[in-house]
Tab-separated table of C-alpha atoms in Angstrom:
chain	number	residue	atom	x	y	z
A	1	UNK	CA	48.345	113.827	96.088
A	2	UNK	CA	50.224	112.142	98.466
A	3	UNK	CA	53.609	111.614	99.906
A	4	UNK	CA	54.392	107.878	101.325
A	5	UNK	CA	57.146	105.746	103.051
A	6	UNK	CA	57.701	102.398	101.034
A	7	UNK	CA	60.068	99.724	103.045
A	8	UNK	CA	64.100	99.195	101.337
A	9	UNK	CA	65.149	96.847	104.611
A	10	UNK	CA	64.719	96.655	108.206
A	11	UNK	CA	64.381	100.000	109.400
A	12	UNK	CA	64.955	101.924	106.160
A	13	UNK	CA	62.479	103.250	104.418
A	14	UNK	CA	61.887	105.306	101.125
A	15	UNK	CA	60.028	108.564	100.822
A	16	UNK	CA	58.229	109.370	97.507
A	17	UNK	CA	56.212	111.966	97.174
A	18	UNK	CA	53.463	112.564	93.912
A	19	UNK	CA	54.052	115.118	90.926
A	20	UNK	CA	50.565	116.441	91.920
A	21	UNK	CA	51.401	117.594	95.534
A	22	UNK	CA	54.703	118.765	94.132
A	23	UNK	CA	52.735	121.211	91.576
A	24	UNK	CA	51.235	122.435	94.998
A	25	UNK	CA	54.197	124.171	95.239
A	26	UNK	CA	56.781	124.068	97.939
A	27	UNK	CA	54.750	124.752	100.892
A	28	UNK	CA	52.270	122.253	100.496
A	29	UNK	CA	54.515	119.589	99.553
A	30	UNK	CA	57.033	120.426	102.403
A	31	UNK	CA	54.496	120.286	104.940
A	32	UNK	CA	53.102	116.962	103.732
A	33	UNK	CA	56.868	115.533	103.111
A	34	UNK	CA	57.097	116.653	107.055
A	35	UNK	CA	54.085	115.027	108.515
A	36	UNK	CA	55.206	111.358	106.837
A	37	UNK	CA	58.643	112.145	108.140
A	38	UNK	CA	57.608	112.852	111.526
A	39	UNK	CA	55.051	109.602	111.211
A	40	UNK	CA	57.944	107.318	110.300
A	41	UNK	CA	60.033	107.824	112.950
A	42	UNK	CA	57.186	107.661	115.079
A	43	UNK	CA	56.589	103.603	113.753
A	44	UNK	CA	60.351	103.496	114.751
A	45	UNK	CA	62.214	103.898	111.753
A	46	UNK	CA	65.612	104.478	111.820
A	47	UNK	CA	66.682	106.200	108.181
A	48	UNK	CA	64.081	108.208	105.692
A	49	UNK	CA	65.543	108.472	102.504
A	50	UNK	CA	64.509	109.595	99.027
A	51	UNK	CA	66.154	109.534	95.806
A	52	UNK	CA	65.731	112.671	93.497
A	53	UNK	CA	65.878	113.229	90.182
A	54	UNK	CA	69.296	115.409	89.454
A	55	UNK	CA	67.433	117.396	86.997
A	56	UNK	CA	64.420	118.166	89.288
A	57	UNK	CA	65.476	120.875	90.986
A	58	UNK	CA	61.913	121.439	92.863
A	59	UNK	CA	61.972	118.395	94.484
A	60	UNK	CA	65.820	118.854	95.530
A	61	UNK	CA	64.186	122.446	97.735
A	62	UNK	CA	61.561	120.105	98.609
A	63	UNK	CA	63.933	117.320	100.073
A	64	UNK	CA	65.945	119.925	101.459
A	65	UNK	CA	63.206	122.033	103.548
A	66	UNK	CA	61.787	118.772	104.348
A	67	UNK	CA	65.258	118.482	106.798
A	68	UNK	CA	66.395	115.671	104.827
A	69	UNK	CA	70.399	115.917	104.052
A	70	UNK	CA	72.208	115.376	101.089
A	71	UNK	CA	74.299	112.127	101.311
A	72	UNK	CA	75.505	112.100	97.463
A	73	UNK	CA	74.582	110.941	94.542
A	74	UNK	CA	74.092	107.188	93.439
A	75	UNK	CA	74.825	106.449	89.841
A	76	UNK	CA	72.571	104.620	87.330
A	77	UNK	CA	70.146	103.258	90.301
A	78	UNK	CA	66.935	103.895	88.834
A	79	UNK	CA	66.005	102.430	85.120
A	80	UNK	CA	69.672	102.954	84.063
A	81	UNK	CA	69.518	107.019	85.603
A	82	UNK	CA	71.426	109.249	88.407
A	83	UNK	CA	69.606	109.810	91.733
A	84	UNK	CA	70.583	112.396	94.297
A	85	UNK	CA	70.222	110.710	97.978
A	86	UNK	CA	69.057	112.535	100.639
A	87	UNK	CA	68.158	111.104	103.858
A	88	UNK	CA	67.356	111.817	107.943
A	89	UNK	CA	68.248	109.521	110.657
A	90	UNK	CA	66.017	109.329	113.727
A	91	UNK	CA	68.992	110.530	116.012
A	92	UNK	CA	69.968	113.545	113.608
A	93	UNK	CA	69.879	116.812	115.654
A	94	UNK	CA	66.810	118.700	114.863
A	95	UNK	CA	67.156	121.186	111.920
A	96	UNK	CA	65.465	123.552	114.571
A	97	UNK	CA	68.292	123.500	116.632
A	98	UNK	CA	71.545	125.664	115.712
A	99	UNK	CA	73.862	122.522	115.010
A	100	UNK	CA	71.028	120.435	113.056
A	101	UNK	CA	70.570	123.371	110.587
A	102	UNK	CA	74.625	124.175	110.079
A	103	UNK	CA	74.997	120.353	109.145
A	104	UNK	CA	71.631	120.853	106.851
A	105	UNK	CA	73.296	123.412	104.974
A	106	UNK	CA	76.902	121.774	105.212
A	107	UNK	CA	75.427	118.594	103.454
A	108	UNK	CA	74.331	120.486	100.322
A	109	UNK	CA	76.405	123.304	99.719
A	110	UNK	CA	79.772	123.178	97.288
A	111	UNK	CA	83.025	121.590	98.847
A	112	UNK	CA	86.504	122.406	96.834
A	113	UNK	CA	89.400	119.692	97.052
A	114	UNK	CA	92.122	121.974	98.866
A	115	UNK	CA	95.854	120.400	97.719
A	116	UNK	CA	99.082	121.633	99.605
A	117	UNK	CA	102.288	121.268	98.271
A	118	UNK	CA	105.993	122.490	99.553
A	119	UNK	CA	108.325	124.558	97.858
A	120	UNK	CA	111.836	123.183	99.414
A	121	UNK	CA	115.027	124.927	97.538
A	122	UNK	CA	118.544	123.952	97.527
A	123	UNK	CA	121.216	126.093	99.330
A	124	UNK	CA	122.869	128.087	97.294
A	125	UNK	CA	120.436	128.825	94.602
A	126	UNK	CA	119.309	132.020	94.284
A	127	UNK	CA	115.570	132.814	93.815
A	128	UNK	CA	114.237	134.465	90.379
A	129	UNK	CA	113.806	133.603	86.776
A	130	UNK	CA	117.098	133.400	85.996
A	131	UNK	CA	117.736	129.428	86.301
A	132	UNK	CA	119.954	129.853	89.731
A	133	UNK	CA	117.380	128.635	91.755
A	134	UNK	CA	116.638	124.636	92.206
A	135	UNK	CA	113.726	123.114	93.638
A	136	UNK	CA	112.594	119.894	94.852
A	137	UNK	CA	110.313	117.674	92.520
A	138	UNK	CA	108.988	114.054	92.994
A	139	UNK	CA	108.512	112.088	90.087
A	140	UNK	CA	105.145	110.310	90.637
A	141	UNK	CA	103.920	106.947	90.171
A	142	UNK	CA	100.278	107.666	88.568
A	143	UNK	CA	101.654	110.352	86.236
A	144	UNK	CA	104.214	111.016	84.479
A	145	UNK	CA	104.544	114.696	85.241
A	146	UNK	CA	106.749	115.977	87.828
A	147	UNK	CA	105.778	117.804	90.263
A	148	UNK	CA	105.983	119.451	93.845
A	149	UNK	CA	105.695	117.146	97.006
A	150	UNK	CA	102.512	117.557	98.945
A	151	UNK	CA	98.989	116.134	98.549
A	152	UNK	CA	95.684	116.368	99.198
A	153	UNK	CA	94.273	118.070	102.587
A	154	UNK	CA	92.478	115.383	104.629
A	155	UNK	CA	88.925	116.352	105.434
A	156	UNK	CA	89.014	118.608	108.925
A	157	UNK	CA	93.109	118.979	108.438
A	158	UNK	CA	94.686	122.049	108.857
A	159	UNK	CA	96.343	122.599	104.824
A	160	UNK	CA	99.694	123.794	107.049
A	161	UNK	CA	100.008	120.433	109.192
A	162	UNK	CA	98.984	118.500	105.578
A	163	UNK	CA	102.142	119.319	103.650
A	164	UNK	CA	104.226	118.542	106.493
A	165	UNK	CA	102.238	115.138	106.875
A	166	UNK	CA	102.700	114.370	103.323
A	167	UNK	CA	105.897	115.680	102.796
A	168	UNK	CA	107.112	112.844	105.846
A	169	UNK	CA	104.450	110.003	104.463
A	170	UNK	CA	105.983	110.524	101.049
A	171	UNK	CA	109.695	110.931	101.729
A	172	UNK	CA	110.310	110.693	104.963
A	173	UNK	CA	111.078	114.428	105.520
A	174	UNK	CA	109.667	116.491	108.993
A	175	UNK	CA	109.853	119.736	107.198
A	176	UNK	CA	107.812	121.947	109.114
A	177	UNK	CA	105.289	124.200	106.523
A	178	UNK	CA	106.750	127.788	106.527
A	179	UNK	CA	103.889	130.705	105.554
A	180	UNK	CA	102.120	130.267	102.438
A	181	UNK	CA	103.491	131.656	99.493
A	182	UNK	CA	100.725	130.937	96.822
A	183	UNK	CA	97.020	130.089	96.596
A	184	UNK	CA	96.386	128.695	92.867
A	185	UNK	CA	93.056	127.583	91.060
A	186	UNK	CA	93.300	124.656	88.949
A	187	UNK	CA	90.529	124.047	87.176
A	188	UNK	CA	88.890	121.170	85.834
A	189	UNK	CA	91.194	118.791	84.149
A	190	UNK	CA	91.516	115.501	83.087
A	191	UNK	CA	88.979	114.251	85.078
A	192	UNK	CA	89.194	115.664	88.301
A	193	UNK	CA	86.946	118.582	89.603
A	194	UNK	CA	88.575	122.093	90.047
A	195	UNK	CA	90.764	122.431	93.320
A	196	UNK	CA	92.574	125.134	95.336
A	197	UNK	CA	96.544	124.327	95.714
A	198	UNK	CA	98.043	126.232	98.122
A	199	UNK	CA	101.836	126.402	97.919
A	200	UNK	CA	103.571	126.766	101.596
A	201	UNK	CA	107.379	127.717	101.568
A	202	UNK	CA	109.675	124.392	102.806
A	203	UNK	CA	112.862	126.859	103.036
A	204	UNK	CA	116.276	126.689	102.005
A	205	UNK	CA	118.579	123.064	102.575
A	206	UNK	CA	121.630	121.311	101.584
A	207	UNK	CA	121.528	119.117	98.939
A	208	UNK	CA	122.276	116.239	100.921
A	209	UNK	CA	118.863	116.550	101.814
A	210	UNK	CA	117.772	114.004	99.476
A	211	UNK	CA	120.133	111.585	100.726
A	212	UNK	CA	117.791	111.276	103.616
A	213	UNK	CA	114.487	110.678	101.567
A	214	UNK	CA	112.905	107.379	102.124
A	215	UNK	CA	110.212	107.144	99.455
A	216	UNK	CA	107.025	106.009	99.564
A	217	UNK	CA	107.216	103.296	96.554
A	218	UNK	CA	103.536	103.419	95.899
A	219	UNK	CA	103.730	106.760	94.672
A	220	UNK	CA	106.824	108.368	94.339
A	221	UNK	CA	109.419	107.043	91.869
A	222	UNK	CA	112.036	109.262	92.753
A	223	UNK	CA	113.114	113.128	94.104
A	224	UNK	CA	115.483	115.694	93.231
A	225	UNK	CA	116.416	119.170	93.126
A	226	UNK	CA	115.901	120.377	89.690
A	227	UNK	CA	116.415	123.829	87.806
A	228	UNK	CA	114.297	125.973	86.255
A	229	UNK	CA	115.235	124.617	83.303
A	230	UNK	CA	114.222	121.374	84.621
A	231	UNK	CA	110.917	122.244	86.151
A	232	UNK	CA	109.539	123.313	82.726
A	233	UNK	CA	111.194	120.147	81.059
A	234	UNK	CA	109.609	117.763	82.918
A	235	UNK	CA	106.052	119.388	84.780
A	236	UNK	CA	103.160	120.010	83.383
A	237	UNK	CA	102.714	123.611	81.558
A	238	UNK	CA	100.429	124.617	85.005
A	239	UNK	CA	102.981	123.323	87.667
A	240	UNK	CA	105.735	124.414	85.934
A	241	UNK	CA	103.744	128.237	86.270
A	242	UNK	CA	103.162	127.705	89.747
A	243	UNK	CA	106.235	127.123	90.674
A	244	UNK	CA	107.628	130.007	89.034
A	245	UNK	CA	104.830	132.107	90.572
A	246	UNK	CA	105.688	130.828	94.091
A	247	UNK	CA	109.181	131.774	93.962
A	248	UNK	CA	108.410	135.409	92.890
A	249	UNK	CA	106.584	135.541	96.100
A	250	UNK	CA	109.632	134.400	97.686
A	251	UNK	CA	111.828	137.247	96.097
A	252	UNK	CA	112.276	141.390	96.720
A	253	UNK	CA	109.970	141.972	93.566
A	254	UNK	CA	106.806	139.533	94.713
A	255	UNK	CA	104.442	138.670	92.119
A	256	UNK	CA	100.217	138.157	92.944
A	257	UNK	CA	99.369	136.058	95.733
A	258	UNK	CA	97.038	134.175	94.020
A	259	UNK	CA	97.314	132.802	90.241
A	260	UNK	CA	94.439	130.627	88.098
A	261	UNK	CA	96.349	127.811	86.720
A	262	UNK	CA	99.579	129.523	87.271
A	263	UNK	CA	98.867	132.184	85.537
């Protein structure tokens, strides 16, 4: 029963432990692994890593309780099989300190992608399901369906600031985001993981707003104000439902503030 370090490159060693040790239970295994980790850093190694089978939940717990942070999944790294990469650096904040413990938790807790979009309307259109409203839609270069302007929220970025940044980067328009009008959960689809889409009010503008658009050509083919009939023709069904739900929340009889795939 043992845990050991195997050199990988200068300053980097890979941690392994035997199945016999893991069979002793979580406590004894973690204790043995922690001792080896301490010895590794005392010997001058800068990085200690381990590769864990995604199906081996016991080994994942050993890695986590030993203070190793989850870094991601290396695909087909060992005999064509995926492995979860856990690692610790010599100068990482000790797990015993609050910051170190929070960083450890943050490394393996679930994360969800956030998308911010802006609902920009044309002056003169009513709000509702009667077709009078017109909203700004973008024809994107990387998919056939049209969509609201916006994009993915960057790490540590405010969703409200993100949507204004995306609108300025992709359309050349400086429009501060107004109140949040809808939170829409998107289930996994077409190769994407699930996500949360936040729709912010972009206000009502003159039709001439489109004349000032400067397209980011790599992402935007065109952009124009569209009627609700066109929304249903040009957008994916879940996008059209999202737009209708967001518009309802700007009316005198708002609908739910939270939807799932627009429903």
